[in-house]
Coordinates of C-alpha atoms in Angstrom, one line a residue:
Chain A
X705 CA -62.5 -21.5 16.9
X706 CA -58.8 -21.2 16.9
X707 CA -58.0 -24.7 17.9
X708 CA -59.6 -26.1 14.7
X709 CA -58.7 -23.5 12.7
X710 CA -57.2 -24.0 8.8
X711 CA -53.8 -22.9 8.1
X712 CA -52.0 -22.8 4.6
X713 CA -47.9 -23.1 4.7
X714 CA -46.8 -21.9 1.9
X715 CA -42.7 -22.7 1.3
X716 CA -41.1 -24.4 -1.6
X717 CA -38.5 -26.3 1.3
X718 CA -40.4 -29.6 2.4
X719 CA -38.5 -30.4 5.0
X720 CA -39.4 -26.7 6.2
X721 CA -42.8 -27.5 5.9
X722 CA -42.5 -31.1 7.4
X723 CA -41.1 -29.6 10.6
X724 CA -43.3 -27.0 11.0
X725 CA -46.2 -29.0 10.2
X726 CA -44.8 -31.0 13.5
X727 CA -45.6 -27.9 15.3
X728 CA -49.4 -27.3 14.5
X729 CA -50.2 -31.0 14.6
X730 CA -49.6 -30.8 18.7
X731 CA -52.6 -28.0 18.3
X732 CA -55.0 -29.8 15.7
X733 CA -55.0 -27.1 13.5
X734 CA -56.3 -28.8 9.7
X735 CA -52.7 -28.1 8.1
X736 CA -52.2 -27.7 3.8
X737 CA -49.3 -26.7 1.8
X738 CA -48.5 -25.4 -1.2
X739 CA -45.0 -25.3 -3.0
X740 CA -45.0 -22.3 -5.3
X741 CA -47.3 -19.4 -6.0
X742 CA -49.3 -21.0 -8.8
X743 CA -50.4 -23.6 -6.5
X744 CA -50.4 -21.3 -3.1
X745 CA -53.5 -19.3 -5.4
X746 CA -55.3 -21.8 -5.8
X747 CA -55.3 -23.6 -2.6
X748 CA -56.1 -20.4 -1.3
X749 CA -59.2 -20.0 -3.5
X750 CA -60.0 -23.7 -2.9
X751 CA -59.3 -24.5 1.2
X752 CA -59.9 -20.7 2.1
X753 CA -58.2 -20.8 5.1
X754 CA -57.9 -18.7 8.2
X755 CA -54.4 -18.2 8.3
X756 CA -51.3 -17.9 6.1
X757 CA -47.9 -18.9 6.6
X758 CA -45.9 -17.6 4.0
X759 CA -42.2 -18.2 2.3
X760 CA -40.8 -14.8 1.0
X761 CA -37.9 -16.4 -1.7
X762 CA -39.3 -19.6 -3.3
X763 CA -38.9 -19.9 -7.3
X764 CA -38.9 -16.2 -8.1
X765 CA -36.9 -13.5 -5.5
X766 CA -40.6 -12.2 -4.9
X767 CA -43.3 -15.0 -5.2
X768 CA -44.0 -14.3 -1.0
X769 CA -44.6 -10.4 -1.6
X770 CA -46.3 -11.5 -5.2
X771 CA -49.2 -13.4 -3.4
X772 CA -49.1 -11.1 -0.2
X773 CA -50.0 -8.3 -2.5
X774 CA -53.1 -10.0 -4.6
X775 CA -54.2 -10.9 -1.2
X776 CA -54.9 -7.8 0.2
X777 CA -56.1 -6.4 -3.0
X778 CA -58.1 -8.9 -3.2
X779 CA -61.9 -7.6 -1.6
X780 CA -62.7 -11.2 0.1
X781 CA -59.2 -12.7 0.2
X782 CA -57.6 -9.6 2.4
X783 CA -59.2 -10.3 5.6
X784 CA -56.8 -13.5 5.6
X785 CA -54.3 -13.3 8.1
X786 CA -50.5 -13.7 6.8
X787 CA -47.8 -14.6 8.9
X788 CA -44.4 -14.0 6.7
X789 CA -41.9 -16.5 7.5
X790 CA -38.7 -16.2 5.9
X791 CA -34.7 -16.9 6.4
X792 CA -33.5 -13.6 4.8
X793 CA -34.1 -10.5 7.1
X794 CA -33.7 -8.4 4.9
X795 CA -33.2 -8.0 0.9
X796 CA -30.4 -5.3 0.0
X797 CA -32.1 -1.7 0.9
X798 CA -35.7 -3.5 1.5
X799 CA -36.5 -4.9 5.0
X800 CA -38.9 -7.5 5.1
X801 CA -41.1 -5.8 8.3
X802 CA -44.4 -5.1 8.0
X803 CA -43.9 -1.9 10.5
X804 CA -41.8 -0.1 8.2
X805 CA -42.2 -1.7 4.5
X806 CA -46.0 -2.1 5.1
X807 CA -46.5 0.1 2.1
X808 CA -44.6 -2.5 0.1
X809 CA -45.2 -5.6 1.9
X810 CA -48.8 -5.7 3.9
X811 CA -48.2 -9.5 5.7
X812 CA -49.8 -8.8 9.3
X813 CA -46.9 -10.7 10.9
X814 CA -43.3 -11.2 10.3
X815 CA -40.7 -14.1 11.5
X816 CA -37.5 -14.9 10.7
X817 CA -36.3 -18.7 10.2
X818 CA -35.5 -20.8 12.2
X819 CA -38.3 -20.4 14.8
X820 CA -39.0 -21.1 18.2
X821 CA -41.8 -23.4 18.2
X822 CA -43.5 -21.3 21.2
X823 CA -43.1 -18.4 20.0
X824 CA -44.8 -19.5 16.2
X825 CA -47.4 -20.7 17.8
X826 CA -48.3 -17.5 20.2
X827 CA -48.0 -15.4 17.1
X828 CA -50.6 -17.6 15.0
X829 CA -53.0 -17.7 18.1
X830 CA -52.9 -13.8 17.9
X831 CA -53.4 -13.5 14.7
X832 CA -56.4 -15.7 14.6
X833 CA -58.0 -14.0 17.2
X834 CA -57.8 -10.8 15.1
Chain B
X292 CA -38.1 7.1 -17.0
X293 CA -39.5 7.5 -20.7
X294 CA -38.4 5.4 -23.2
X295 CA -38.2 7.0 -26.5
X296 CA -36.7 4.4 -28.7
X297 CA -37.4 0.7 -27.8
X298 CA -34.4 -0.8 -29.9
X299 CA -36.0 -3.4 -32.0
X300 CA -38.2 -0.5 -33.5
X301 CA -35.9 1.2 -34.3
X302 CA -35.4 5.3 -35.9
X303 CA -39.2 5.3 -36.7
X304 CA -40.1 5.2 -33.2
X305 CA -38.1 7.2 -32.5
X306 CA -39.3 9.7 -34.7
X307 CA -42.8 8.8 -34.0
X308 CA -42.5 9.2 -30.3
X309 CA -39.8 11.8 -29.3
X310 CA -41.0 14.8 -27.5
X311 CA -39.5 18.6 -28.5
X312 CA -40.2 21.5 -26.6
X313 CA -39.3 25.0 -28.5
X314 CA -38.8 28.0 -26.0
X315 CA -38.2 31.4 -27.6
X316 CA -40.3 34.2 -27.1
X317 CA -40.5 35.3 -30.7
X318 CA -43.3 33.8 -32.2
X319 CA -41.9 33.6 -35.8
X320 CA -39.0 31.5 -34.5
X321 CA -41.6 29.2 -32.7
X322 CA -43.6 28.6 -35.3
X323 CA -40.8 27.8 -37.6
X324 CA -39.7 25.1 -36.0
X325 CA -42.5 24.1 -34.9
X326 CA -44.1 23.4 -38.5
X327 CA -40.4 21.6 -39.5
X328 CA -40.1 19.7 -36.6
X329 CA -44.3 18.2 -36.4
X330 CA -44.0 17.6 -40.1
X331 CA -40.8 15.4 -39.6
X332 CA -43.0 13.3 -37.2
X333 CA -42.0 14.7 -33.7
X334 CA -44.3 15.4 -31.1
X335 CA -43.5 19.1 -30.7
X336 CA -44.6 21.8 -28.0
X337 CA -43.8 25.4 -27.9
X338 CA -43.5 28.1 -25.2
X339 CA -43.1 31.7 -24.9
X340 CA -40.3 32.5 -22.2
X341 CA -38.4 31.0 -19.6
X342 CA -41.2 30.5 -16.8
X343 CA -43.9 29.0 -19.0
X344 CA -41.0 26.6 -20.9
X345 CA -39.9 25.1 -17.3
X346 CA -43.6 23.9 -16.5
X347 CA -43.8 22.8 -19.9
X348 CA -40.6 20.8 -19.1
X349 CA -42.1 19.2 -15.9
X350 CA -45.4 19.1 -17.9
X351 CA -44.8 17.1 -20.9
X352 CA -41.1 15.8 -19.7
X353 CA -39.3 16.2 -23.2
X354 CA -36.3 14.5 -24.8
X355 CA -35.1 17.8 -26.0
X356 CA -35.7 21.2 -25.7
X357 CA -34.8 23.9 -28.1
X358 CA -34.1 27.1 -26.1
X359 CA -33.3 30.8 -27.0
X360 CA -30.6 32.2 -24.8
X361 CA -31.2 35.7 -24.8
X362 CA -35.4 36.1 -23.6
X363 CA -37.1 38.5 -21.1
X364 CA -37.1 37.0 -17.9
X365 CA -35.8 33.7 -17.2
X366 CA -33.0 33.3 -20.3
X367 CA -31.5 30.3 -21.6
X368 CA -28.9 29.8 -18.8
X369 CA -31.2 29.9 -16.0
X370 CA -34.0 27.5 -17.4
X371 CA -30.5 25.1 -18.1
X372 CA -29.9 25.0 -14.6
X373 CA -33.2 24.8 -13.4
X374 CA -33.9 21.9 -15.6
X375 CA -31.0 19.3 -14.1
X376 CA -33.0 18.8 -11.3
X377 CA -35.9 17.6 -12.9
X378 CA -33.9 15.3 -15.5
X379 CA -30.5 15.8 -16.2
X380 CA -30.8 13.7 -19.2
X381 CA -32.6 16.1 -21.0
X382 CA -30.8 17.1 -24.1
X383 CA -30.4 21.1 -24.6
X384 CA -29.8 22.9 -28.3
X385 CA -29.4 26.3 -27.1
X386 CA -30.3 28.5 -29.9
X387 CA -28.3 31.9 -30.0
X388 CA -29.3 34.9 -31.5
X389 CA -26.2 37.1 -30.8
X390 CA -23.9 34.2 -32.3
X391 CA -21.4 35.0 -30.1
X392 CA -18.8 31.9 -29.5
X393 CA -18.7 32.6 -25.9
X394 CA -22.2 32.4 -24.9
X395 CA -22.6 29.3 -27.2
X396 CA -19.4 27.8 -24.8
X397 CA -20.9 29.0 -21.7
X398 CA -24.0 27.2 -22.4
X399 CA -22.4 23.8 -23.0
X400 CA -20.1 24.3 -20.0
X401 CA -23.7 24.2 -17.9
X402 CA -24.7 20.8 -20.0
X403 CA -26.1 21.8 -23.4
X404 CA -25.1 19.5 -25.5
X405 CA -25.1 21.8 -28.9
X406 CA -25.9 25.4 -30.3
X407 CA -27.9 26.2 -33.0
X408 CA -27.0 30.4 -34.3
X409 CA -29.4 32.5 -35.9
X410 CA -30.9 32.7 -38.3
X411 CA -30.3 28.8 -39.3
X412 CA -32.1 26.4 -42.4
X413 CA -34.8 23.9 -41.7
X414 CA -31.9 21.0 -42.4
X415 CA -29.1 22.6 -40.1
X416 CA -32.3 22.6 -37.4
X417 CA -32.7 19.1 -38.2
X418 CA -29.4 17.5 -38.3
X419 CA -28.9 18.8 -34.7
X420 CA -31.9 17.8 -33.6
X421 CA -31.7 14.5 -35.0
X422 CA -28.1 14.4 -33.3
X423 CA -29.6 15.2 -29.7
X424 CA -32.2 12.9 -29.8
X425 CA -29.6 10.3 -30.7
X426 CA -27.5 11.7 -27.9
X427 CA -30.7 11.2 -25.6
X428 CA -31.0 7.7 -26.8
X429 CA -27.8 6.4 -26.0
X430 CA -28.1 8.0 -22.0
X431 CA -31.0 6.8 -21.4
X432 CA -29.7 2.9 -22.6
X433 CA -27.2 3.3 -20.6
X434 CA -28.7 4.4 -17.5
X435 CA -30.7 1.7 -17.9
X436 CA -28.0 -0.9 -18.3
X437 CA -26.5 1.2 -15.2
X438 CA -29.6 0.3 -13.4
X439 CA -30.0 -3.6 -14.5
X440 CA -26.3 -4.3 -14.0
X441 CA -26.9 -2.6 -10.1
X442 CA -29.8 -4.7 -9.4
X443 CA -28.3 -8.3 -11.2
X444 CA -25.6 -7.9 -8.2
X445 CA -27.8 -7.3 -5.5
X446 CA -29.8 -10.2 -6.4
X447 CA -27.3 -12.3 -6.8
X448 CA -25.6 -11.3 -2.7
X449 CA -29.6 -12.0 -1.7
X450 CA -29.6 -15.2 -3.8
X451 CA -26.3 -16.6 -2.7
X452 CA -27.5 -16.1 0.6
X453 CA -30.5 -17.3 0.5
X454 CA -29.3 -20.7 -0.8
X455 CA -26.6 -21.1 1.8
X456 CA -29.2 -20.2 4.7
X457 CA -32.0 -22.1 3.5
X458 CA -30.9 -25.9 4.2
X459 CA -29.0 -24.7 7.5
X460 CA -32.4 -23.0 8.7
X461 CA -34.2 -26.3 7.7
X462 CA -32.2 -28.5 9.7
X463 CA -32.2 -26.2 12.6
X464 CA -36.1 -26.3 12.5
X465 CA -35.7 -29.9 13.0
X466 CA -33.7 -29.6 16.0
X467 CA -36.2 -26.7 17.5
X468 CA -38.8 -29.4 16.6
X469 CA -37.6 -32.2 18.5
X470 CA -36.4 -30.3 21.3
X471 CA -39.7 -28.8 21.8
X472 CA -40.9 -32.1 22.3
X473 CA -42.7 -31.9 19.1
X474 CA -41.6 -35.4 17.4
X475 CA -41.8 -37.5 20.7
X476 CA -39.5 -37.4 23.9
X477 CA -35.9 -36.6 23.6
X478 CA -33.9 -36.8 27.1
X479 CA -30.4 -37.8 28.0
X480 CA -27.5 -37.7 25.8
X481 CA -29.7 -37.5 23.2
X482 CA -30.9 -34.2 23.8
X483 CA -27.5 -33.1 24.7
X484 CA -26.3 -33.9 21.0
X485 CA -29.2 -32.7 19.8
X486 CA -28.3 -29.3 21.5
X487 CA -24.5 -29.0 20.4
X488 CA -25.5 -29.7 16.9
X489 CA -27.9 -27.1 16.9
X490 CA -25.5 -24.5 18.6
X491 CA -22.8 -25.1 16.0
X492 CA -25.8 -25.0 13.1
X493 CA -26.5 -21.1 14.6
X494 CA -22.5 -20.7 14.3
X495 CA -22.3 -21.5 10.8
X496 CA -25.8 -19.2 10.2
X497 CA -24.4 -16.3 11.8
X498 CA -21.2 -16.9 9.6
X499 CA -23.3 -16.6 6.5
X500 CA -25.0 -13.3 8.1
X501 CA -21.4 -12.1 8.5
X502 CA -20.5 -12.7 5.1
X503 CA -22.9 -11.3 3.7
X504 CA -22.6 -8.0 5.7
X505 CA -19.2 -8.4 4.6
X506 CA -19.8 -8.1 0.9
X507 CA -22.9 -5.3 1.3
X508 CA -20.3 -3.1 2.6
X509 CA -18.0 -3.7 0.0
X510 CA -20.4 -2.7 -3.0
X511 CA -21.5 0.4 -0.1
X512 CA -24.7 -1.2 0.7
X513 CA -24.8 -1.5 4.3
X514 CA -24.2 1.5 5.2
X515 CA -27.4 2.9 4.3
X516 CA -28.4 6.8 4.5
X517 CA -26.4 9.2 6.1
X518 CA -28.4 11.7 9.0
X519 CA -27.2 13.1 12.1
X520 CA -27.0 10.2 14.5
X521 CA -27.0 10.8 18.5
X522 CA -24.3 8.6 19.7
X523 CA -25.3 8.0 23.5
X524 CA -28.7 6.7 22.4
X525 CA -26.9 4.0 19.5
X526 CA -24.7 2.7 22.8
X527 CA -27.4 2.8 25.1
X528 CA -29.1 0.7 22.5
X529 CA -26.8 -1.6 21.9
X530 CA -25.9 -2.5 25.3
X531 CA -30.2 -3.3 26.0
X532 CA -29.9 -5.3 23.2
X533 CA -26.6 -7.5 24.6
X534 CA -27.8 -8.0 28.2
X535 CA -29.0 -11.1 28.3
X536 CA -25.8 -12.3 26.7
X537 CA -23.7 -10.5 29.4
X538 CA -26.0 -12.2 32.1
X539 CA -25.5 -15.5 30.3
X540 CA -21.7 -15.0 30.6
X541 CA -21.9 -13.6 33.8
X542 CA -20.5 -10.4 32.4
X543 CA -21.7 -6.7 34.1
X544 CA -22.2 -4.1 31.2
X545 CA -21.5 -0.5 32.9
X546 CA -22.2 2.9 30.7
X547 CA -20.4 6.4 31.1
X548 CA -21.8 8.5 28.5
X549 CA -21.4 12.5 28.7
X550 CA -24.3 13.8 28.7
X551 CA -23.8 16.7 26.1
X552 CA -22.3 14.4 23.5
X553 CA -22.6 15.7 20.3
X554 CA -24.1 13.9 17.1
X555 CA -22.1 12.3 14.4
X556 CA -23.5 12.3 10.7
X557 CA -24.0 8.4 10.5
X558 CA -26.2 6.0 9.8
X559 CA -27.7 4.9 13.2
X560 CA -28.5 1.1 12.1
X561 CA -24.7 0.3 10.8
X562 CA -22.7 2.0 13.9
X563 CA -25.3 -0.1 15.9
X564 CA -23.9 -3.1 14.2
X565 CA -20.3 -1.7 14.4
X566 CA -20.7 -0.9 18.7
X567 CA -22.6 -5.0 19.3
X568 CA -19.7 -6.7 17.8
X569 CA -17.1 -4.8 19.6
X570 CA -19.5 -4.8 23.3
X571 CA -20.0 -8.7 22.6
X572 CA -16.6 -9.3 21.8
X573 CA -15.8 -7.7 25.0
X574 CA -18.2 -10.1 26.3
X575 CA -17.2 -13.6 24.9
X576 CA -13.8 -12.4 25.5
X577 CA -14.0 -11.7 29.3
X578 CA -14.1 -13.8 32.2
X579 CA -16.6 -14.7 34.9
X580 CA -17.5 -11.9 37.0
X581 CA -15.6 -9.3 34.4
X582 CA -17.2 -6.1 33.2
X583 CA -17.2 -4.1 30.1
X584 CA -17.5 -0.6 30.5
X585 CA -18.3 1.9 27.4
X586 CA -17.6 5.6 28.0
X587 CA -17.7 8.6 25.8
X588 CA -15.5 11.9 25.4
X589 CA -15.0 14.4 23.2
X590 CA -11.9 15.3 22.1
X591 CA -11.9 18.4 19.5
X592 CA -13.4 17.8 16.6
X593 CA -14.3 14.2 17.2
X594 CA -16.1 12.1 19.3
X595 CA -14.3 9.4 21.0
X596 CA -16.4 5.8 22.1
X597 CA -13.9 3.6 24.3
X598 CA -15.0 0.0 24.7
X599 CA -13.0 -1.6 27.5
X600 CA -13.1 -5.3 28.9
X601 CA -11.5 -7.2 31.7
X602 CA -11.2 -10.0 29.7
X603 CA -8.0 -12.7 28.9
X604 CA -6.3 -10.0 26.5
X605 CA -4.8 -10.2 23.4
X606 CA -0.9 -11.0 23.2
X607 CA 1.3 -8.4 21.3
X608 CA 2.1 -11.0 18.3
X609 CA -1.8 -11.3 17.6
X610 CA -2.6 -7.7 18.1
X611 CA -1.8 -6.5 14.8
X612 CA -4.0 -9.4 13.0
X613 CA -7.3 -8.9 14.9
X614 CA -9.5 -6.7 12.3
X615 CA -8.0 -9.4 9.4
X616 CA -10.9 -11.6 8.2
X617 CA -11.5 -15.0 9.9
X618 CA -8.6 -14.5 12.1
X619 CA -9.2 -15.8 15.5
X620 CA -6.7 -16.1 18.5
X621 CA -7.0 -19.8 19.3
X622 CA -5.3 -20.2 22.5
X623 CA -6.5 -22.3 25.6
X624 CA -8.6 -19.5 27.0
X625 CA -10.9 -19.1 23.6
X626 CA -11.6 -22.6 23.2
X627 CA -15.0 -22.1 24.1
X628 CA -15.6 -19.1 22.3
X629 CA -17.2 -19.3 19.0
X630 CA -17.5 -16.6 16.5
X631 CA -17.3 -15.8 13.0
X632 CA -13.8 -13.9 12.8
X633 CA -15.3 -11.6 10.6
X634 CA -17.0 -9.6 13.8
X635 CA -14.2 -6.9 14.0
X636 CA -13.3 -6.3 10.7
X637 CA -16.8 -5.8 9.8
X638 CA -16.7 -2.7 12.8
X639 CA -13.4 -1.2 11.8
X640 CA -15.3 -1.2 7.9
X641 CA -17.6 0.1 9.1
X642 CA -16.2 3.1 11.3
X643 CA -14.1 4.1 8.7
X644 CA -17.0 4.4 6.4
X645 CA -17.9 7.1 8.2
X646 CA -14.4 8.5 8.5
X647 CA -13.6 7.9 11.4
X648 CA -11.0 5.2 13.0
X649 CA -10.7 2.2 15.2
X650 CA -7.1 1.7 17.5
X651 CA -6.4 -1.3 20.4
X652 CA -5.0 -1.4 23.3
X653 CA -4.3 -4.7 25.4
X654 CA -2.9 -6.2 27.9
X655 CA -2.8 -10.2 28.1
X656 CA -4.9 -11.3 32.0
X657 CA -5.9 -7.7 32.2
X658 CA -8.0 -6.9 29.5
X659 CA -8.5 -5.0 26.3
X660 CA -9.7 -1.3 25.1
X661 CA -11.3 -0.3 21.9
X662 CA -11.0 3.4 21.0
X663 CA -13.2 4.9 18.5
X664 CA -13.2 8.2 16.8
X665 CA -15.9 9.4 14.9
X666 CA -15.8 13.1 13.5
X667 CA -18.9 15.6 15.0
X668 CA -21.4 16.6 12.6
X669 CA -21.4 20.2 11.2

């Protein structure tokens, strides 16, 4: 299942999106983005897909943790996997790691930017295999 | 927090919504102002001594409390003290029968903000009242602007950040991208260019990474929380996490650490920071086949971490500059070397946040020694 598997990037930097896009092309996963957190919702809702890459700082400071969190409070939508990708390690006294903020910030998987294409794609694979 | 008074609503809210607790433990002086106070709109509790009046405090979390000084049990003074810990905005009237002067003084030495002597007329109860609740008004505002004005700045260092990293991260994914093979073959000089680009896009990130450390420690951020930190185990740490660069440089990494070092109140995470730029400045800074050796002693009250290197050295005329900002020796030798200049003056910042101090020692073609002295914990 994991070759044709959907994944949703969700980052408000196209060119971001554009390269990494590159990357799950050459393992033909269905790819869809989405720009900001109104429109991340509802292409969740709508494509429902298996995995999640997600932007932390897009419009608002906190639109990554905002959608992480109605995720996994969300009875059907939690079981999604989310991969947080994001170029700021850490916000002043709040690390974005899902071993010790996972009370705040519940993503299954984090990465900083840039990434090693290898490396994204070993994480994804995990993740999809649950 | 509670908010008693949301400005635009102005004194009837704040009437309407204020919380009094009354704690005396005779029951004529309770009810008293207990009927003044309700029928002047206040939301008002009473209890009979000291015991009963501090759950009531951590019950019902009031914006002022009325309280006898002299009761059986826990008095006045006691319940004062008790009570900063739970909110030291509360406002205290302290209510003396005996109206002596000095206990009145005592009491707002330890915080209270006003006294009220027996036996005293519904209005003198209310003006003071209506004075500490104005009281609590304005510090609870400005806690709150405290708070806002706090938070504005750390956004803004995360912002700032944030925008400068974003476009360099983006075109660095590019360059992973095609050099992954990931946008059709790149070979040849090419791929070469393609490479130095890329290295001197991870210069200019961990510039910004620097800077930003930079200005956390200057509004105190980066220090983080203070516990006792076992020294040996920060090194040791530090010099696993820098091996593959010494290996890349060709560099041996060698430790000495005494085994009954003591630990230093610290915070483990920044004197990490603090010990990789000094070991990989040691590193950059050596040549082929060179070592860097970190050892440990203690020395009376202090534990002492020397970082040593048998590197190029730095000349006398450049050793006093080398913890200034962006300063870099450029000499023949440290042409290939590329760096920040903010990696040592972000250690000595940090070192002598936790009092302790940073000293050199070099010797151009022989190498250079970084002593540091960090006090024990108690």
């Amino acid at each position: 299942m994991s070759n044709k598997a959907r994944i949703l990037i969700v980052d408000d930097d196209i060119d971001y999106v554009k390269s990494i896009r590159a990357i799950l092309d050459s393992q033909e996963y269905t790819v869809d983005s989405a720009h900001n957190r109104e429109s991340a919702m509802e292409k969740i809702k709508e494509v429902k897909p298996d995995l999640i890459l997600l932007d932390i700082m897009m419009d608002r400071l906190d639109d990554g943790f905002t959608i992480c969190y109605r995720l996994k409070h969300d009875s059907e939508l939690k079981k999604i996997p989310i991969l947080a990708i994001s170029a700021i390690m850490e916000k002043t006294g709040f690390k974005f790691s899902p071993t010790t903020d996972g009370e705040y910030f519940e993503a299954d998987d984090y990465v900083e930017k840039p990434v090693k294409p290898s490396d994204l794609l070993e994480r994804i694979e995990k993740l999809l295999k649950g | 927090m509670r908010d008693i008074c949301k400005t635009s609503e102005g004194r009837h809210k704040m009437t309407g919504e204020a919380t009094i607790l009354v704690i005396d433990d005779e029951e004529a002086m309770r009810d008293s102002c207990y009927q003044v106070l309700s029928k002047d709109g206040y939301r008002t509790e009473t209890a009979e001594d000291g015991d009963s009046g501090l759950q009531k405090i951590r019950d019902i979390k009031p914006d002022l409390v009325l309280v006898d000084l002299k009761m059986p049990g826990m008095g006045g003074m006691e319940l004062l003290e008790k009570t900063r810990d739970i909110d030291p905005n509360i406002v205290f009237v302290v209510i003396t029968g005996y109206a002596t002067i000095e206990s009145a003084v005592d009491a707002m030495k330890r915080n209270a903000y006003d006294f009220l002597p027996k036996p005293f007329t519904p209005d003198q109860l209310r003006i003071v009242t209506r004075r500490g609740l104005e009281r609590r008004k304005l510090t609870l505002e400005s806690a709150r602007l405290r708070q806002e004005k706090e938070k504005m700045r750390e956004n803004f260092v995360t912002l700032v950040s944030h925008q400068l990293r974003s476009p360099l991260v983006s075109v660095q994914q590019y360059f992973e991208v095609m050099l992954g093979g990931f946008a059709g073959e790149v070979a040849g000089k090419q791929k070469e260019m393609i490479e130095e680009a890329s290295k001197r896009i991870d210069a200019l990130l961990n510039l910004v990474n620097d800077w930003l450390n930079m200005s956390r420690i200057e509004t105190g951020k980066l220090i983080g929380k203070f516990e006792p930190v076992d020294l040996a185990s920060v090194l040791s740490e530090t010099m696993e996490l820098l091996k593959p660069l010494a290996e890349d440089r060709k560099v041996a990494l060698e430790m000495d650490l005494r085994d009954s070092l003591a630990v230093v109140e610290g915070n483990g995470e920044s004197l990490k920071q603090a010990f990789t730029n000094l070991v990989s400045n040691g590193i950059n800074y050596n040549i082929e086949g060179g070592t860097v050796t970190v050892s440990t002693k203690e020395e009376g009250g202090h534990l002492v971490a020397e970082v040593s290197d048998t590197g190029i050295g730095i000349s006398q005329e450049n050793l006093p500059f080398i913890f200034d900002e962006f300063f870099r020796v450029k000499t023949e030798e440290t042409r290939g070397v590329t760096g920040s200049g903010l990696g040592l003056p972000i250690a000595k910042r940090i070192i002598e946040a936790h009092n302790g101090s940073i000293k050199v020692a070099s010797e151009p073609g022989k190498g250079t020694t970084f002593s540091i002295l960090l006090p024990k914990a108690e």
